[in-house]
PDB file of C-alpha atoms in Angstrom:
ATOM      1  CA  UNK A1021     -22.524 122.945  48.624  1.00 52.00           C
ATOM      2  CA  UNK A1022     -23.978 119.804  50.055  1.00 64.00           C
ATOM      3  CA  UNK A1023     -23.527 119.630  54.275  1.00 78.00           C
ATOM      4  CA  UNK A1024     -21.959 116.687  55.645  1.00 76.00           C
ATOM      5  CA  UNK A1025     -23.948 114.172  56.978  1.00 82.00           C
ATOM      6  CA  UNK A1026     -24.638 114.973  60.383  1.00 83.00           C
ATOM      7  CA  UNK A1027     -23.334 111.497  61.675  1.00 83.00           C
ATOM      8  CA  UNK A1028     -19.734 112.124  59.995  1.00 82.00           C
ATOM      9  CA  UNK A1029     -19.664 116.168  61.224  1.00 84.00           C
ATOM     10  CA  UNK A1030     -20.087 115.101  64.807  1.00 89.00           C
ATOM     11  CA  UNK A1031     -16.859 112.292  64.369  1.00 88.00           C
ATOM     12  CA  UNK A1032     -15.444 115.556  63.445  1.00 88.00           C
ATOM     13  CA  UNK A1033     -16.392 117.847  66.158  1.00 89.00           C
ATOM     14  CA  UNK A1034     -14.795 115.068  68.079  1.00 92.00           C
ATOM     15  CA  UNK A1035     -11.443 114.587  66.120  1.00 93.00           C
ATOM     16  CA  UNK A1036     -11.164 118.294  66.805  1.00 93.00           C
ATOM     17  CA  UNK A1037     -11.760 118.623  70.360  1.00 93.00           C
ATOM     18  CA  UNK A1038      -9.321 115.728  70.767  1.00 95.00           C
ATOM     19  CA  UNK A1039      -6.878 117.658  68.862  1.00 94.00           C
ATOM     20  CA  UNK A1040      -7.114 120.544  71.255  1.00 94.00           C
ATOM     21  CA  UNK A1041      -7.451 119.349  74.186  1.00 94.00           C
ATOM     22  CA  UNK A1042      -3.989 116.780  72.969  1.00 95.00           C
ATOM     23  CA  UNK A1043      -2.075 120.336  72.623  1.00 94.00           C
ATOM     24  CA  UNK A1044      -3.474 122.184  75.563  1.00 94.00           C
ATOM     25  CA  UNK A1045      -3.206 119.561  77.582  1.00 93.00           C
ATOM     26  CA  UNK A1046      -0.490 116.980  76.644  1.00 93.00           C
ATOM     27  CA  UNK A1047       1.574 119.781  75.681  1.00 92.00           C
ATOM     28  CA  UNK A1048       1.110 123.060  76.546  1.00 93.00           C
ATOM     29  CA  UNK A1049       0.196 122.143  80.016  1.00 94.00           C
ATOM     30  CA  UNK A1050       3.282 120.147  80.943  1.00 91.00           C
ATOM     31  CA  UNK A1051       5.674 122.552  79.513  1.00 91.00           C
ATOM     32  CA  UNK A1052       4.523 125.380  81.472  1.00 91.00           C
ATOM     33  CA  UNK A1053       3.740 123.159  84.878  1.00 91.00           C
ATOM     34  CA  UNK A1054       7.475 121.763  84.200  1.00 88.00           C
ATOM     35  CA  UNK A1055       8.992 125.722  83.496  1.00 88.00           C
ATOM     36  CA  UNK A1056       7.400 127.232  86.328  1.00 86.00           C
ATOM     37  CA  UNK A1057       8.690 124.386  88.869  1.00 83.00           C
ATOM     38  CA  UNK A1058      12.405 124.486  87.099  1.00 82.00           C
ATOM     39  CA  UNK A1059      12.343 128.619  87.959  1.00 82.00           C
ATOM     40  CA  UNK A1060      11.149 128.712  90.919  1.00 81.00           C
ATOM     41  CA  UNK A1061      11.478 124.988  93.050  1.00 76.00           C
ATOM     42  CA  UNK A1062      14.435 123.780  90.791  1.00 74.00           C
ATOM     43  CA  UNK A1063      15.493 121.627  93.831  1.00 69.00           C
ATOM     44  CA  UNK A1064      12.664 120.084  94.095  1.00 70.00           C
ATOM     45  CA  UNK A1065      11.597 119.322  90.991  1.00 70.00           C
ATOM     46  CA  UNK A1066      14.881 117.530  90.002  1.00 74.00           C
ATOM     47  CA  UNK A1067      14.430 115.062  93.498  1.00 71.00           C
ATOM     48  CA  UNK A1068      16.026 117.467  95.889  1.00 78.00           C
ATOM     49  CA  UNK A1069      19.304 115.603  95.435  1.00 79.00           C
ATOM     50  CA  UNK A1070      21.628 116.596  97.648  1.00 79.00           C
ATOM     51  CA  UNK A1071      25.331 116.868  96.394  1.00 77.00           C
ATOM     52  CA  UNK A1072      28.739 116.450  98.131  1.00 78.00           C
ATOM     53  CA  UNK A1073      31.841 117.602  96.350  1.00 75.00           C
ATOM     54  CA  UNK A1074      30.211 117.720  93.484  1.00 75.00           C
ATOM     55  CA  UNK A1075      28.519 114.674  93.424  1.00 83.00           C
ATOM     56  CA  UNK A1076      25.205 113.002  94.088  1.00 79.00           C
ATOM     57  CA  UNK A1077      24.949 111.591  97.536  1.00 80.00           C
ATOM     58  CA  UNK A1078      21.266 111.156  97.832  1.00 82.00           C
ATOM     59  CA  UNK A1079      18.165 112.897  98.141  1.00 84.00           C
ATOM     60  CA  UNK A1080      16.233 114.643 101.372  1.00 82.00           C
ATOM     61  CA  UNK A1081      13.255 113.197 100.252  1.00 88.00           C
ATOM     62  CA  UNK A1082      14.260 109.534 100.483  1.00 92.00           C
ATOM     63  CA  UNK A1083      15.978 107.416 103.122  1.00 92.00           C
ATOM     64  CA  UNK A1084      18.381 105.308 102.905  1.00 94.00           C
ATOM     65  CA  UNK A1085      20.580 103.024 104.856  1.00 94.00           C
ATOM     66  CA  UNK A1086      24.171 103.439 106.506  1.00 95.00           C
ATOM     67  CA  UNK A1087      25.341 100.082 106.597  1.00 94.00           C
ATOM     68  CA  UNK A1088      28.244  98.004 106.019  1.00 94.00           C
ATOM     69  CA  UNK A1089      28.514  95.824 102.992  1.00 90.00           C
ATOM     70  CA  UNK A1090      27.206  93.055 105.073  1.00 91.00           C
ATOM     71  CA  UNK A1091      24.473  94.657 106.084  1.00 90.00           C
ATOM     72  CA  UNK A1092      25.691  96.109 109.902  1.00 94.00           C
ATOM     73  CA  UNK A1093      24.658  99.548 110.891  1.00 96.00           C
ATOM     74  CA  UNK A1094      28.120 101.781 110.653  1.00 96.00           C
ATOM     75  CA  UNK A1095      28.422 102.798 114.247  1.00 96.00           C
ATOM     76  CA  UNK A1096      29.529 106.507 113.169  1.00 97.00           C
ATOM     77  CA  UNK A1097      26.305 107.312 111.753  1.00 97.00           C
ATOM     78  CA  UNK A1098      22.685 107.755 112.224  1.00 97.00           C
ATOM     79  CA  UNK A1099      20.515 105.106 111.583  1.00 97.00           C
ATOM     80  CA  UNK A1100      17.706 105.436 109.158  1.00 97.00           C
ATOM     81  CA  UNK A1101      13.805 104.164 110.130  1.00 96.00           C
ATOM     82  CA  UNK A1102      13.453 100.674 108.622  1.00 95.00           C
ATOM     83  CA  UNK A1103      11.978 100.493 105.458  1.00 95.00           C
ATOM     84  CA  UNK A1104       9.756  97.916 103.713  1.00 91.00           C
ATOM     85  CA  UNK A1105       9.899  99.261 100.100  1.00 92.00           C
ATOM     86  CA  UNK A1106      11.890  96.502  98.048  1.00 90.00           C
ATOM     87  CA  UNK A1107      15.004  96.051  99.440  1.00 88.00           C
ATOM     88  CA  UNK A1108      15.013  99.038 101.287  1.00 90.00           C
ATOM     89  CA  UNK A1109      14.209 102.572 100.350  1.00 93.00           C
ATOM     90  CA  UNK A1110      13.338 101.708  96.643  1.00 92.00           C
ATOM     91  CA  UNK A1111      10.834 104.227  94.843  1.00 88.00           C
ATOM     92  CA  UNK A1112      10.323 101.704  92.633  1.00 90.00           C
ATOM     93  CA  UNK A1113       9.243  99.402  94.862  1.00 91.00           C
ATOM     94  CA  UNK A1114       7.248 102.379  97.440  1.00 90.00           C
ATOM     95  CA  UNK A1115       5.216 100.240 100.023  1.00 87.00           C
ATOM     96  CA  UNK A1116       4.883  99.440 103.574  1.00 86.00           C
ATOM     97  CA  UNK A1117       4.560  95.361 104.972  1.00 86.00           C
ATOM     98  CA  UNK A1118       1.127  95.478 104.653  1.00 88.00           C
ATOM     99  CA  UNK A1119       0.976  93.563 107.868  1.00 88.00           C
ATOM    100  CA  UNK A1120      -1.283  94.440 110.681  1.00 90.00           C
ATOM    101  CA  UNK A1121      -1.111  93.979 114.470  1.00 89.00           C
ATOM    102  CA  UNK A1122      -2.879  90.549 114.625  1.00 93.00           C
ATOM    103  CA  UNK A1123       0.290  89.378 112.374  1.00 96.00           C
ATOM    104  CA  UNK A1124       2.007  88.088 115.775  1.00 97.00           C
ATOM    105  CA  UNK A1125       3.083  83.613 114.395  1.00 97.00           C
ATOM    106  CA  UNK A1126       5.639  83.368 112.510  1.00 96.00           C
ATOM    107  CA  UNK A1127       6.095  80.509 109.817  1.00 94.00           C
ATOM    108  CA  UNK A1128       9.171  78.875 111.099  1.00 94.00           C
ATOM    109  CA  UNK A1129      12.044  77.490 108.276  1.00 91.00           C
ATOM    110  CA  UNK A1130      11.696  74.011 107.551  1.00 86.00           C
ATOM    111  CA  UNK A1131      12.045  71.093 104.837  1.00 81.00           C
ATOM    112  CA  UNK A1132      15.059  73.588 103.476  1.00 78.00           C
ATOM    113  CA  UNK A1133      11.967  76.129 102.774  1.00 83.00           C
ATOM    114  CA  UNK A1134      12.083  79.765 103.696  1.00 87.00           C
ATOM    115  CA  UNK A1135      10.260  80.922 106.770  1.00 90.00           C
ATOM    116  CA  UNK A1136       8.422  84.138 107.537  1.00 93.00           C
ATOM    117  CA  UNK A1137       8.401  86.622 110.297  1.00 95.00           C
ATOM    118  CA  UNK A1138       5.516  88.023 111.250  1.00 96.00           C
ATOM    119  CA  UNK A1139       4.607  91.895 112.440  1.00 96.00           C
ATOM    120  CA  UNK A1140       5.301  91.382 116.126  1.00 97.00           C
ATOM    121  CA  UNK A1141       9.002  89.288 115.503  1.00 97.00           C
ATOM    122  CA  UNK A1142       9.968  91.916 113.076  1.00 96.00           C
ATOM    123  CA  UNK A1143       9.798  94.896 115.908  1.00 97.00           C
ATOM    124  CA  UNK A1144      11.024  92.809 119.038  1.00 97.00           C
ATOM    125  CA  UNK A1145      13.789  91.670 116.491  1.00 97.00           C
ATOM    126  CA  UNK A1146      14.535  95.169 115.499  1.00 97.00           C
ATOM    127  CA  UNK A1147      14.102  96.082 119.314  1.00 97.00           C
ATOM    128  CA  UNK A1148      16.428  93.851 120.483  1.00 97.00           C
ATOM    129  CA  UNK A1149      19.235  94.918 118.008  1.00 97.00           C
ATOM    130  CA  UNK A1150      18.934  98.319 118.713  1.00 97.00           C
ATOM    131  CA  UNK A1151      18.711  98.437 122.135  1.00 97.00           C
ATOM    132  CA  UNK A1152      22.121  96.008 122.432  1.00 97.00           C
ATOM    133  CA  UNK A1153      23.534  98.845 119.731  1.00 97.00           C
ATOM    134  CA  UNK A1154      22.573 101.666 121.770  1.00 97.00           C
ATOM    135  CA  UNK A1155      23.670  99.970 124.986  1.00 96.00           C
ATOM    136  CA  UNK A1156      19.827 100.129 126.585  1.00 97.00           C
ATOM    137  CA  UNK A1157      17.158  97.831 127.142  1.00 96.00           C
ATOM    138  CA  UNK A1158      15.520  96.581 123.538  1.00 96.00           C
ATOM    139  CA  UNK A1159      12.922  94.983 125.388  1.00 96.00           C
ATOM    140  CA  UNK A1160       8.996  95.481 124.869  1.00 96.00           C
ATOM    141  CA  UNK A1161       6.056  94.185 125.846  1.00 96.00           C
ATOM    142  CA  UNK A1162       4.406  91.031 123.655  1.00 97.00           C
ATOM    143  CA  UNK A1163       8.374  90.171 123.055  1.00 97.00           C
ATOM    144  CA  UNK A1164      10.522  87.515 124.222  1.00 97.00           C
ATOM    145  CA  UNK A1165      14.459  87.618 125.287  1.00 95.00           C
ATOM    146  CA  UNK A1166      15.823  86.497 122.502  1.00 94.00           C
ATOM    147  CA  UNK A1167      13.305  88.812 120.013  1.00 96.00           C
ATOM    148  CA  UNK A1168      10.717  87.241 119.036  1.00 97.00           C
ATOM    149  CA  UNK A1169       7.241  87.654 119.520  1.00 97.00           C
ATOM    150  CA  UNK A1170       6.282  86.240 123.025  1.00 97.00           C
ATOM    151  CA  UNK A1171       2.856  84.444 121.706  1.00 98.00           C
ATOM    152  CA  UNK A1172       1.510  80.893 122.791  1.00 98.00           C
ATOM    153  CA  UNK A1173      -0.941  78.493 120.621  1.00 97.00           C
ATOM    154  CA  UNK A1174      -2.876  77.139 123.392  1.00 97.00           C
ATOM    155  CA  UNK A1175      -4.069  73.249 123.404  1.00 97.00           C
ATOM    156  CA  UNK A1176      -6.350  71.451 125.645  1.00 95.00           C
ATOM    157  CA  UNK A1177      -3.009  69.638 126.889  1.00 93.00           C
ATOM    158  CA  UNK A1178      -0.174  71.585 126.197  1.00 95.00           C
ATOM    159  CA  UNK A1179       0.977  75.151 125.396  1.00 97.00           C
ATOM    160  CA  UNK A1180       3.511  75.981 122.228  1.00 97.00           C
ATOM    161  CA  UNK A1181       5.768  78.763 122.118  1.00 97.00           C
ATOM    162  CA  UNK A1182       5.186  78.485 118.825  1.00 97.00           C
ATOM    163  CA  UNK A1183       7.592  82.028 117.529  1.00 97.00           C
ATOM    164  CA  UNK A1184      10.813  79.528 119.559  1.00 97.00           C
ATOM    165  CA  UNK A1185      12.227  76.845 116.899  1.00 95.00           C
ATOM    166  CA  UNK A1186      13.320  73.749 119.199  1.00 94.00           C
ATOM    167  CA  UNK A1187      15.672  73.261 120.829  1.00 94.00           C
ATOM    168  CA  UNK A1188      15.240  76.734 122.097  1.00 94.00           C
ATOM    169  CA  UNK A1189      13.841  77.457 125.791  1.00 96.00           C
ATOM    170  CA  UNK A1190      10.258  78.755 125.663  1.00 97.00           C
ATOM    171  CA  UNK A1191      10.370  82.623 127.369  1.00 96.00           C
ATOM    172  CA  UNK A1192       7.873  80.833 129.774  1.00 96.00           C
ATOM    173  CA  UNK A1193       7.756  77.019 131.436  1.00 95.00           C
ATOM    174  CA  UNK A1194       4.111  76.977 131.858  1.00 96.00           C
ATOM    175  CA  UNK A1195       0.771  78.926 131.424  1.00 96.00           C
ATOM    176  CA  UNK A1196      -2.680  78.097 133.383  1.00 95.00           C
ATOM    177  CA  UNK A1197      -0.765  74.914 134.283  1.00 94.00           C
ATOM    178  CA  UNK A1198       0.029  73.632 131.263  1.00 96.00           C
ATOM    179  CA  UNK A1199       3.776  73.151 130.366  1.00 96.00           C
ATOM    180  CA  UNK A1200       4.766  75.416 127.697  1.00 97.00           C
ATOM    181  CA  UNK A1201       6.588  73.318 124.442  1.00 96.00           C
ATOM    182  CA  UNK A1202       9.441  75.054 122.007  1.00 96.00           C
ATOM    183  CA  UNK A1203       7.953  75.331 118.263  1.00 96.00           C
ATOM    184  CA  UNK A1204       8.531  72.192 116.017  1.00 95.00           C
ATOM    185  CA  UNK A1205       9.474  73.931 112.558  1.00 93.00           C
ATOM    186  CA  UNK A1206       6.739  72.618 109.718  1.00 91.00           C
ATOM    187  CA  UNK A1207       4.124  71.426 112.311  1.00 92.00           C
ATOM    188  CA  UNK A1208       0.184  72.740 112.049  1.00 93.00           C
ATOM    189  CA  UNK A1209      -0.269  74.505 115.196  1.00 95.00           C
ATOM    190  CA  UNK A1210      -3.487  76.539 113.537  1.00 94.00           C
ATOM    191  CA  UNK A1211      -5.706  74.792 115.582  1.00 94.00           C
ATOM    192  CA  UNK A1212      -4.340  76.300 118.926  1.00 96.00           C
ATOM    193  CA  UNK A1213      -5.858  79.367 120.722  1.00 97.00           C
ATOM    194  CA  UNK A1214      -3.091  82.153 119.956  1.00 97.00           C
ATOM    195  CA  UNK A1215      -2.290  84.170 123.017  1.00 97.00           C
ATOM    196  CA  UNK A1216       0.082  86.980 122.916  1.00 97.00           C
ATOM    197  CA  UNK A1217       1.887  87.261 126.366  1.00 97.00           C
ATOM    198  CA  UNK A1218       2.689  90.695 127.401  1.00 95.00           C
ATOM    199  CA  UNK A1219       5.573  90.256 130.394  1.00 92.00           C
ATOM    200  CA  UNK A1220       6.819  92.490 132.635  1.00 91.00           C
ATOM    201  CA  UNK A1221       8.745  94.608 130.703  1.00 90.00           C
ATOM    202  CA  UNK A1222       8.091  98.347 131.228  1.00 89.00           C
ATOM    203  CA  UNK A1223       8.111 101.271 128.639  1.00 91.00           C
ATOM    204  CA  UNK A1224      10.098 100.612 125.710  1.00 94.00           C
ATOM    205  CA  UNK A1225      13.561 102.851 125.605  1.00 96.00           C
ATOM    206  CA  UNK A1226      13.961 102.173 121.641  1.00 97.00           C
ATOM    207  CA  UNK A1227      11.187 104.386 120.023  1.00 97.00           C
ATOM    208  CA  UNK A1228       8.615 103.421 117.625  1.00 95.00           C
ATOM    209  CA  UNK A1229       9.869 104.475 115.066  1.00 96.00           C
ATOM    210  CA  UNK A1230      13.144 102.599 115.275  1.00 97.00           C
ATOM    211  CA  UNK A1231      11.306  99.446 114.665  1.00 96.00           C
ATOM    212  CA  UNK A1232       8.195 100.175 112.486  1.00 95.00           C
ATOM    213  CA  UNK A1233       8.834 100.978 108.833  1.00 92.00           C
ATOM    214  CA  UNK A1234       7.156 104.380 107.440  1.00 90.00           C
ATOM    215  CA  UNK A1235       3.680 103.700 105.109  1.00 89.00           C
ATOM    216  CA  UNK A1236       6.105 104.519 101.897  1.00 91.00           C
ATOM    217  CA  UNK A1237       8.938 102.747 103.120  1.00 92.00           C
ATOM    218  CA  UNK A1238      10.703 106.023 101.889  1.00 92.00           C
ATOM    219  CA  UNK A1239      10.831 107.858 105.368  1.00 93.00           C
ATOM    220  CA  UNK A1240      14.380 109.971 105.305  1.00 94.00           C
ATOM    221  CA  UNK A1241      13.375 111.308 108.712  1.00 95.00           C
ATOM    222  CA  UNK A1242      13.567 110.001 112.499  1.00 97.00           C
ATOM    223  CA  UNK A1243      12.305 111.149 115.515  1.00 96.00           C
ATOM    224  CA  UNK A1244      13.738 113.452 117.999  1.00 97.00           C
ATOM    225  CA  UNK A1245      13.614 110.708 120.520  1.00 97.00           C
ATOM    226  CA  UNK A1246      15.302 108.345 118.518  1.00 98.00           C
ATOM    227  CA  UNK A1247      18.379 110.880 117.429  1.00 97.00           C
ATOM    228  CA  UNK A1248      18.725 111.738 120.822  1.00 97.00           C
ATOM    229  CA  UNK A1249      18.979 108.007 121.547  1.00 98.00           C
ATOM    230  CA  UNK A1250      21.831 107.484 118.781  1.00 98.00           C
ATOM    231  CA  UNK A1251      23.428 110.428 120.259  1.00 98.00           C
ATOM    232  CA  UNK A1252      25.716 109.258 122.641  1.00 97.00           C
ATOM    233  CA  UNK A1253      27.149 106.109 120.256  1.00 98.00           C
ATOM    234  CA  UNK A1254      27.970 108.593 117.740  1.00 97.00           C
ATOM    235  CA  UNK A1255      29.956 111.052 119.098  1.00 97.00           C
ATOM    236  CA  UNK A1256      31.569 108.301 120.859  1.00 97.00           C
ATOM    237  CA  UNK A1257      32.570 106.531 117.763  1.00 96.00           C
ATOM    238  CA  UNK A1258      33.746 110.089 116.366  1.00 96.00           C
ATOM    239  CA  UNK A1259      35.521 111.266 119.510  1.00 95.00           C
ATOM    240  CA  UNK A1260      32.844 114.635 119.694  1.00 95.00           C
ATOM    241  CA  UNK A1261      31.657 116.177 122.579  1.00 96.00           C
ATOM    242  CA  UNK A1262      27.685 114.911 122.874  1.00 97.00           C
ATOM    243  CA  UNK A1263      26.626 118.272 123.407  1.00 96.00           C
ATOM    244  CA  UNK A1264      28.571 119.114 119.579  1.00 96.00           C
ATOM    245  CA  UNK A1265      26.336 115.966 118.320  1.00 97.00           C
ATOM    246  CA  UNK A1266      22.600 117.382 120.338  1.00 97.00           C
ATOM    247  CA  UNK A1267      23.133 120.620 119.038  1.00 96.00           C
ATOM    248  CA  UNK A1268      23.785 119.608 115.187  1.00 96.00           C
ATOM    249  CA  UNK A1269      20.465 117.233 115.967  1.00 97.00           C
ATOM    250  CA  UNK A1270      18.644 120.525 117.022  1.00 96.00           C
ATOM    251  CA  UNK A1271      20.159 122.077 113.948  1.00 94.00           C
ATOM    252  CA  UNK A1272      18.304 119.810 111.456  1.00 94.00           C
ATOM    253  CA  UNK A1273      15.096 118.891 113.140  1.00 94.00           C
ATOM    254  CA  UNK A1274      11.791 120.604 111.378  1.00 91.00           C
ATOM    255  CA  UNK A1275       9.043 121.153 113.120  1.00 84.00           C
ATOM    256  CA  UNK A1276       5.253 120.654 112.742  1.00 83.00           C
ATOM    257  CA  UNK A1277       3.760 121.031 108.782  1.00 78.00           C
ATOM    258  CA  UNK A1278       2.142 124.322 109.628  1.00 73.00           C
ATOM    259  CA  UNK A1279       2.998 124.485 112.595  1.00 77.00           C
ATOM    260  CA  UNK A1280       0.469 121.832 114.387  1.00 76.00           C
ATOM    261  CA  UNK A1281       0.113 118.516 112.055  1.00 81.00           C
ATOM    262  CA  UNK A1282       2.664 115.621 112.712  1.00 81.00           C
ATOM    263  CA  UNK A1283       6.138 115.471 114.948  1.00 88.00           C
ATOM    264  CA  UNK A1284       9.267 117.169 114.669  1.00 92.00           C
ATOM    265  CA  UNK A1285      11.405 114.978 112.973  1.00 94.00           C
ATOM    266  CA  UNK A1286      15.844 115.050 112.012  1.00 96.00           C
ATOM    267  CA  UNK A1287      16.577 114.539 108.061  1.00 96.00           C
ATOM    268  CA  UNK A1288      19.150 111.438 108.618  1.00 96.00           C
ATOM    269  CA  UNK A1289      21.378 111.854 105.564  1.00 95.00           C
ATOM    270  CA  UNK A1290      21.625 115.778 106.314  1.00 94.00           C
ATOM    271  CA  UNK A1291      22.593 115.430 109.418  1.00 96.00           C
ATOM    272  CA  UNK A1292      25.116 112.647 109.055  1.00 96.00           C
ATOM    273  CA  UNK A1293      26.672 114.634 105.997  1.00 94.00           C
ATOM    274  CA  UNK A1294      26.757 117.660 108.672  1.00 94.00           C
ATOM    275  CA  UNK A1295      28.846 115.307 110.904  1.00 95.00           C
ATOM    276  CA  UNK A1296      31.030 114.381 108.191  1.00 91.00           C
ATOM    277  CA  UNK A1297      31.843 118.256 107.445  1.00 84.00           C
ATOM    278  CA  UNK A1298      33.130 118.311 111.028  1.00 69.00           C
TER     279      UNK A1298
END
């Protein structure tokens, strides 16, 4: 029997091995990765959803919000970390701001076009709304009053508080002698020295986690710090005793992976779905 030529029995060889490795691989593989999680991390592997008479409510693994349809925290609940992932807590859509901590001018609305917020107005904004929720001080450094970033474009004759659309009042009337201006919307200040203005104000009471979004924008924990400072608005809003509230915190805060890496941290949904069960 005449051999192949050699050309058309190595196209072969690799037909074959493609064959293979498609069944070992594409097939065998999966089903037996899939069966062993299904047996023995069944929770997991289906999203650890986590159900409440007998239906869906969310999963441990993602966050998600606990607001009113127009967009106001419910006061009864925990708050979630803020999340940058689509809308909010979309794993389709998985992704922090991308914005770094020189992102302190914002592009102010104007000509009926949409503005933009940068880094810094983002947190003092958040800061601001959380500490008037919480009923402490939302103020930080590098923020102004009203919660924006506290930053100046400085000119050889002038000064711009250039985050503060006129007519507002600029968080400061002057700097090195030079009177401070509110921001005209749509005007080029890029030419200006940009000089973030730190204040007075001490250590932030609203932690950073309450106004920084996670890397994944998927974060379903908090910090201890910032459950503790919800604490006292919820069981007020649910008539509990605040110790009742600490200790279901306690209850459903994990500690370090392994027992050293990270923060403890409190599972939001679990915990406000343990408040609901009182």
């Amino acid at each position: 029997m005449k051999r192949l030529p050699s050309w058309l029995r190595r196209h072969l060889a690799a037909l074959r091995a493609m064959a293979v490795l498609t069944v070992l691989l594409g097939l065998v593989y999966p089903v037996v990765t899939t069966g062993v999680a299904q047996a023995l991390f069944n929770g997991h592997a289906n999203g650890s959803i986590i159900d409440r008479d007998g239906k869906p409510v969310g999963s441990a693994l993602i966050g998600q919000s606990f607001t009113d349809a127009d967009g106001n925290p419910i006061r009864k609940y925990f708050q979630s970390r803020p999340s940058a992932a689509g809308d909010g807590y979309d794993p389709t859509s998985t992704g922090a701001s991308n914005l770094g901590p020189d992102d302190v001018v914002d592009t102010l609305p104007a000509h009926g076009e949409e503005g933009r917020q940068s880094l810094l107005t983002r947190v003092c904004a958040r800061s601001k709304a959380i500490g008037e929720l919480e009923g402490v001080s939302g103020a930080r450094p590098y923020c102004t009053p009203d919660g924006v970033g506290a930053v100046l474009k400085v000119f050889p004759g002038h000064a711009v508080s250039v985050n503060q659309a006129c007519p507002a009042k600029p968080f400061v009337t002057a700097y090195k002698g030079l009177e401070v201006e509110c921001a005209v919307p749509g005007a080029d200040y890029a030419a200006g020295r940009t000089v973030p203005i730190r204040g007075d104000a001490g250590p932030p009471q609203v932690p950073a986690d309450a106004v920084t979004a996670s890397g994944s924008g998927l974060d379903p924990d908090i910090s201890v710090a910032y459950a503790d400072l919800q604490a006292p608005r919820v069981a007020r809003e649910r008539g509990m005793p605040l110790d009742q509230v600490r200790d279901l915190i306690r209850s459903h805060t994990t500690g370090r992976a392994l027992g050293f890496m990270g923060e403890p941290a409190v599972n939001v949904l679990e915990l406000n779905l343990a408040l609901d069960g009182k």
